[in-house]
Coordinates of C-alpha atoms in Angstrom, one line a residue:
M83 CA 119.8 68.5 103.9
K84 CA 121.5 71.2 105.1
I85 CA 119.5 74.6 104.7
K86 CA 121.9 77.4 103.9
L87 CA 119.2 80.7 104.8
F88 CA 121.5 83.2 105.3
T89 CA 123.5 83.0 102.1
I90 CA 124.9 86.1 100.1
P91 CA 121.6 86.4 97.5
N92 CA 119.1 85.4 100.3
L93 CA 120.8 88.6 102.3
L94 CA 119.9 90.3 99.2
T95 CA 116.4 89.0 99.0
L96 CA 115.6 89.7 102.0
S97 CA 116.4 93.1 101.7
N98 CA 114.0 93.4 98.9
L99 CA 111.5 92.2 101.0
L100 CA 111.9 94.9 104.2
C101 CA 112.1 97.1 101.5
G102 CA 108.5 96.0 100.1
M103 CA 108.0 96.0 104.0
I104 CA 108.6 99.3 105.2
A105 CA 107.2 100.8 102.5
T106 CA 104.3 99.0 103.4
V107 CA 103.8 100.6 106.3
A108 CA 105.3 104.2 105.6
I109 CA 102.1 104.1 102.5
L110 CA 99.3 102.9 105.8
T111 CA 100.8 104.9 108.7
D112 CA 102.1 108.5 107.1
G113 CA 101.0 107.9 103.6
D114 CA 103.6 108.1 101.9
L115 CA 104.3 107.6 99.0
H116 CA 106.9 109.3 97.8
L117 CA 109.0 107.2 100.3
A118 CA 107.6 104.1 99.2
F119 CA 108.8 104.8 95.7
W120 CA 112.6 105.2 96.5
L121 CA 111.8 102.2 98.6
L122 CA 110.4 100.2 95.6
V123 CA 113.2 101.2 93.2
L124 CA 115.5 99.9 96.1
A125 CA 113.6 96.0 96.2
A126 CA 113.7 96.0 92.5
V127 CA 117.8 96.8 92.3
F128 CA 118.1 94.3 95.2
D129 CA 115.5 92.1 92.8
F130 CA 117.9 92.3 90.5
F131 CA 121.1 91.4 91.9
D132 CA 119.8 88.8 94.3
G133 CA 119.6 86.9 91.2
F134 CA 122.8 88.1 89.1
T135 CA 124.7 87.0 92.6
A136 CA 123.7 83.3 92.7
R137 CA 124.7 83.3 90.0
L138 CA 128.2 84.4 90.0
L139 CA 128.8 82.5 93.5
H140 CA 126.9 79.5 92.4
Q141 CA 124.4 79.4 95.7
S142 CA 121.4 78.9 93.6
S143 CA 119.2 77.1 95.6
P144 CA 115.3 75.7 95.3
I145 CA 115.0 77.9 99.2
G146 CA 116.6 81.3 97.1
L147 CA 113.9 80.5 94.6
Q148 CA 110.8 80.0 96.8
L149 CA 112.4 83.3 99.1
D150 CA 112.5 85.3 96.2
S151 CA 108.7 84.5 95.4
L152 CA 107.6 85.4 99.0
A153 CA 109.9 88.9 98.8
D154 CA 108.4 89.6 95.7
M155 CA 105.1 89.1 97.1
V156 CA 105.8 92.1 99.7
S157 CA 108.0 94.3 98.0
S158 CA 105.9 93.8 93.6
G159 CA 102.6 92.7 95.6
V160 CA 101.7 94.3 98.9
A161 CA 102.9 97.6 98.7
P162 CA 101.7 98.8 95.0
T163 CA 98.9 97.9 96.4
A164 CA 98.7 100.2 99.8
V165 CA 99.7 102.3 96.5
M166 CA 96.4 102.3 94.3
L167 CA 94.2 102.1 97.7
T168 CA 95.6 105.4 99.0
L169 CA 95.8 106.8 95.9
A170 CA 91.5 105.7 95.6
W171 CA 91.1 107.2 98.7
Q172 CA 92.8 110.3 98.0
A173 CA 90.4 110.5 94.3
G174 CA 87.8 113.2 93.9
S175 CA 83.9 111.6 94.1
S176 CA 83.5 110.3 91.0
W177 CA 79.9 111.2 89.6
W178 CA 79.0 107.6 90.1
T179 CA 79.8 107.2 94.1
A180 CA 80.8 109.9 96.4
D181 CA 82.9 107.8 98.6
T182 CA 85.9 106.8 97.4
G183 CA 87.1 105.1 100.7
G184 CA 83.8 102.6 99.9
P185 CA 83.7 98.9 98.6
W186 CA 84.4 100.1 95.1
S187 CA 88.0 100.5 96.1
W188 CA 89.1 97.1 97.1
I189 CA 88.7 96.5 93.4
V190 CA 92.7 97.4 93.8
L191 CA 93.2 94.4 95.9
L192 CA 93.4 92.5 92.7
L193 CA 96.7 93.7 92.3
A194 CA 97.9 91.4 94.8
V195 CA 95.8 89.3 93.8
G196 CA 97.6 88.9 90.1
T197 CA 100.8 89.2 91.9
A198 CA 100.1 85.9 93.5
L199 CA 99.0 84.0 90.4
R200 CA 102.1 85.9 88.4
L201 CA 104.6 84.3 90.7
A202 CA 103.0 81.1 91.4
K203 CA 102.9 80.4 87.0
F204 CA 106.6 82.2 87.0
N205 CA 108.0 79.4 89.7
I206 CA 106.6 76.3 87.4
D207 CA 106.7 77.8 83.9
D208 CA 109.7 76.4 82.3
T209 CA 108.8 78.4 79.4
Q210 CA 110.0 81.8 80.8
R211 CA 113.4 81.2 81.6
T212 CA 114.5 83.3 78.4
E213 CA 111.4 85.7 78.0
F214 CA 108.3 86.2 80.4
C215 CA 104.7 85.4 80.0
G216 CA 102.7 88.3 81.1
L217 CA 104.5 91.6 82.5
P218 CA 106.3 90.9 85.6
S219 CA 105.8 91.7 89.1
P220 CA 108.7 93.9 89.8
A221 CA 107.3 96.2 86.5
A222 CA 103.9 96.3 87.5
G223 CA 104.3 97.3 90.7
L224 CA 107.2 100.1 90.3
F225 CA 104.3 101.5 87.7
C226 CA 102.2 101.7 90.8
A227 CA 104.1 103.1 93.1
S228 CA 106.1 106.0 90.1
L229 CA 102.3 106.7 89.9
G230 CA 102.1 107.3 93.5
L231 CA 105.5 109.3 93.2
L232 CA 104.0 111.8 90.7
H233 CA 100.6 112.1 92.9
A234 CA 102.5 112.7 95.8
E235 CA 104.8 115.6 94.0
G236 CA 101.5 117.0 92.1
M237 CA 102.0 115.7 88.9
L238 CA 99.4 114.4 88.6
S239 CA 95.8 113.6 89.5
L240 CA 93.9 110.4 88.2
P241 CA 89.8 110.4 88.3
Y242 CA 88.8 107.3 90.4
E243 CA 87.6 105.2 87.4
A244 CA 91.4 105.4 86.1
V245 CA 93.0 104.1 89.4
L246 CA 90.8 101.5 89.9
L247 CA 90.8 100.5 85.8
A248 CA 94.6 101.3 86.1
A249 CA 94.9 98.5 89.2
A250 CA 92.7 96.2 87.6
A251 CA 94.9 96.2 83.9
T252 CA 97.6 96.2 86.0
A253 CA 96.3 92.8 88.0
W254 CA 95.6 91.5 84.5
L255 CA 98.5 92.2 82.4
M256 CA 101.0 90.2 84.6
I257 CA 98.3 87.6 84.8
S258 CA 98.0 87.6 80.6
P259 CA 98.9 85.4 78.1
I260 CA 101.3 88.0 76.5
R261 CA 104.9 87.2 75.9
M262 CA 106.8 89.8 77.0
F263 CA 111.0 89.6 76.3
A264 CA 113.6 89.8 79.1
L265 CA 116.5 92.0 79.4
K266 CA 119.0 88.5 79.8
F267 CA 121.9 89.5 77.4
H268 CA 123.2 86.9 75.7
G269 CA 127.0 87.9 76.5
F270 CA 127.8 91.6 75.5
G271 CA 127.6 91.4 71.9
W272 CA 125.0 93.3 69.8
K273 CA 124.3 90.0 68.1
G274 CA 121.2 88.9 69.4
N275 CA 120.6 91.6 72.1
E276 CA 119.6 94.1 69.5
L277 CA 116.0 94.4 70.6
R278 CA 117.5 94.2 74.3
Y279 CA 119.9 97.0 73.8
G280 CA 117.2 99.4 70.9
F281 CA 114.7 98.7 74.7
I282 CA 117.6 100.5 77.1
I283 CA 119.0 103.4 73.9
A284 CA 114.9 104.1 73.8
A285 CA 114.4 103.8 78.0
V286 CA 117.2 106.3 78.3
V287 CA 115.7 108.7 75.7
T288 CA 112.8 108.8 77.1
A289 CA 113.7 109.1 80.9
V290 CA 116.0 111.9 79.8
L291 CA 113.3 114.0 78.0
L292 CA 110.4 113.1 80.2
R293 CA 111.9 112.8 83.3
G294 CA 109.4 112.5 86.4
Y295 CA 106.9 110.4 84.2
A296 CA 109.9 108.4 82.5
V297 CA 109.1 105.3 84.9
P298 CA 104.7 104.8 84.1
A299 CA 106.2 105.4 80.3
I300 CA 109.1 103.0 80.3
I301 CA 106.9 100.4 81.2
V302 CA 104.0 101.4 78.5
L303 CA 107.1 100.8 76.1
Y304 CA 108.0 97.5 77.2
I305 CA 104.5 96.2 77.2
L306 CA 103.8 97.9 73.3
V307 CA 107.4 96.8 72.5
S308 CA 106.5 93.0 73.7
L309 CA 103.5 93.5 71.9
V310 CA 104.5 94.9 68.6
R311 CA 107.3 91.6 68.9
G312 CA 105.2 89.2 69.3
L313 CA 102.6 90.1 66.2
A314 CA 106.0 90.6 64.3
C315 CA 106.9 86.3 64.7
R316 CA 103.8 85.4 64.8
T317 CA 103.6 86.9 61.2
K318 CA 106.7 85.6 60.1
G319 CA 106.0 82.1 61.6
C320 CA 109.3 82.2 64.1
G321 CA 107.6 80.5 67.2
K322 CA 109.3 82.1 70.2
A323 CA 111.4 84.8 69.9
E324 CA 114.6 85.4 71.9

């Protein structure tokens, strides 16, 4: 069987991988959380367009699917974990431990574990083609990266406990059974896309109002909307929502 490695979609996926690698190096060598954030945003853009391009060019392939997960493991798992580890190390002394660089900091490594489990589950779960089970790893990665950016800009100072809790909670959300809607449109009409268009409008308003704090706020909004949607669907007995 002849396998094409360097298709346009795969090159976009590899660009996602490289952005994650460069971000990780920037964090661990220079502590550059600002550069890391924008690299991970770029990685998310590549992650979106590789699948879109594969469908457009009819170049979807099993190797592309596996490569996508491997790239996401770096850009949405390893790099965000490096961000949270840096935040833990730079946090002020806690009331229960003076050593923020000690073994408790390794709790943030749960992020990488959660990402690996999330991606592995996604690859074999056919119910996640129209919606997600758990928080998508790119959203989790951008949430962590945005906390790093806010810290680097002097706009947020998280205590040690908050960093560890945020990392553990994000890891749990990725592997949780919570059903979350996907921004995959059924055509461009309003019918069937009401939730997606409504969320995009809400996200734009949030970005205008909150500016630098918009990214974490939008991701929290996404989680809350998904929870409300799930509860409403259970109440109406509608099963899996679109």
